[in-house]
Amino acid sequence: MCGITGIVTQNRDDIGALLVMCSRKLTYRGYDSVGVAAVKDGVVNLRKDVGTIDDVDRALGLSKMRGDRGIAQLRWATYGAPTKVNAQPHFGCTEDFYGAHNGNIHNFAEYRKELIDTGHIVRSENDGELCVHAVDKYYEQTDDMFEAVRLSTRDLKGAFAFAVGRADERKIYAVKMGSSLVAGVAPDATIVSSDLPSILPLTNRVVYLRDGEMVVLTPEEVKVYRIEDGRELDRRPEVSNVDPHAAEKGGYPHFMLKEINEQPQVARDVMGVLEGAKSDDWLRLIEDASQKYLVACGSSYNAGIVGTYYFNRLAGVPLIPVIGGQFIPMYGNALKDDSLCILVSQSGETKDIINVLNLVRDTGRGKTLGVVNVIGSTLMFGADAYIPMACGYEVSVPATKTYFSQTIIFAYLAARLGERNGTLDPSEAKRFVGLLRDDLPRLAQTTIDRTGILTKNLAQTLMNERDLYCLGYGFTDGVAREGALKIKEICYNHCEGMYSSEFKHGPLSIVTDNYPVIFVTTREDSWMVINHINEVRARHGRTIVVGEYEESLSHYVDRETDYLRVPESDVLINPLLDVIPLQMLSYYLSVDLGINPDLPRNLSKTLTVD
Ligand code: F6R
């Protein structure tokens, strides 16, 4: 949520263009409002308004702003409505101080009052403004920007990062206090940002930061300090091998479609990682734990549900899936020294997950295994060990390829655990891992090719349905929830994902003539799902089926579009494929409804707030 970018150049005067070019890569983090503070000859010029970066740039000429340093921010509103005055960056009491933040300041109300009571001119309802005032306050006391920024963090409670500058200094300061922040060193500039994609247009020399650290950008270098005592740390830039063009659409109309189409390659890449050297360490960590919790949010949680079925089936190992925000109230007190929390997060920054990471670290009860996509994220650095999803950037707000990668990771780990604990015959484990490695990429491609037109046509027929259900059974439980989440998220239709045997315990009453219910099934469960289909059809509902072709199922659909057939495969590979037509259906439905699926309203890809 929210993206900040700060740049200090050596001999350039085009700070607006640089900030817009780099910040545009953070659009997935927030698109409610945008602002740029550009400093030229010791004067700060601030332009900001409601809208996407492209809208505001067009209206206010952000990219034409001149200067040699500045800060830009893309906002996803939490504290304060998305209005011009709440847009970031902000000034302090005077226009000498400018800055912007990402995250939440939890003591917002008390601190805002305290600042106002002591004479600060606070203009907005946004917590980011308080960061600038906190620095302003300590500058009054110390006359030293470095100390002012360092001390300001003592007043601010919450998880956040901010960048701040003073009009008369050719420097930008930034702190990392629980939200993501990375820096970079280019030949003619330095940069600090909420995320790597906005650094890469300028440089691949990246400085990764940890919580409790502060960076100072000068035109030539980035220096890292410990906030606690101001001690300088020896942190050199590392060369990032992430492809800077990965965050481009590459000919696709939307990132979402591009990312769906990348899934065959993701299957290859993640299997390369899993069959590499470290997987025995990950397996040992899982084996050594008495209780194994799988903690995740949104799509990552849905993938975890699928994983739970694999762990049970292939390894006889119970995983306890828990929604990130529920973990502490539900299981926090039950953690034991030998508990394991498998923390699954694409961004590696989701606050609900980081809270659990911090709990385990602070209490010393248990261990953590991260499953993470963003390299350099808080989860990656903080977990006892981490498994990379190997997806490259996922730019589109709806998760697709990272969900796919997560399900492959769980299927693989389950097979290897089962082989090691004797639940699975070694030859069967070898065969299944071979299918994941050798067959899944091709099958995923066939699924995309085969269901593309069909899902496009099906979407046309669902355009006016404001309400539907997506039901799964057994392995397809998590798949159905994921399909429903995609439809809700990018089509703004109510779509509930649930267990199909549970539908008759209440929700069935919603079914009337042609009420649409999507059933996701595997070959082994279709006999049961047919019972549930009949319950809907007996009330004249419309049934749509996702799964392999089976004669018995074909009788329960009324038109060709209503049977989204994935290619025939092993019964345990099938649940991995079933999600693809649901991703494509939601994509086409979203586009047909005139929505940009990459940037659904009210959302942000990285949720660093509680
Ligand atoms: C849905 C989606 C979200 C995320 C959720 C967790 O398409 O993208 O539901 O899955 O916000 O995010 P991560 O995995 O970054 O922790």
Coordinates of C-alpha atoms in Angstrom, one line a residue, residues 75 136 202 331 524 574:
R75 CA -1.4 6.7 -2.3
D136 CA 10.3 19.4 11.7
L202 CA 17.7 3.9 -13.0
Y331 CA -3.3 -19.6 18.0
E524 CA -12.1 -38.5 -8.3
N574 CA -5.7 -31.5 -12.0

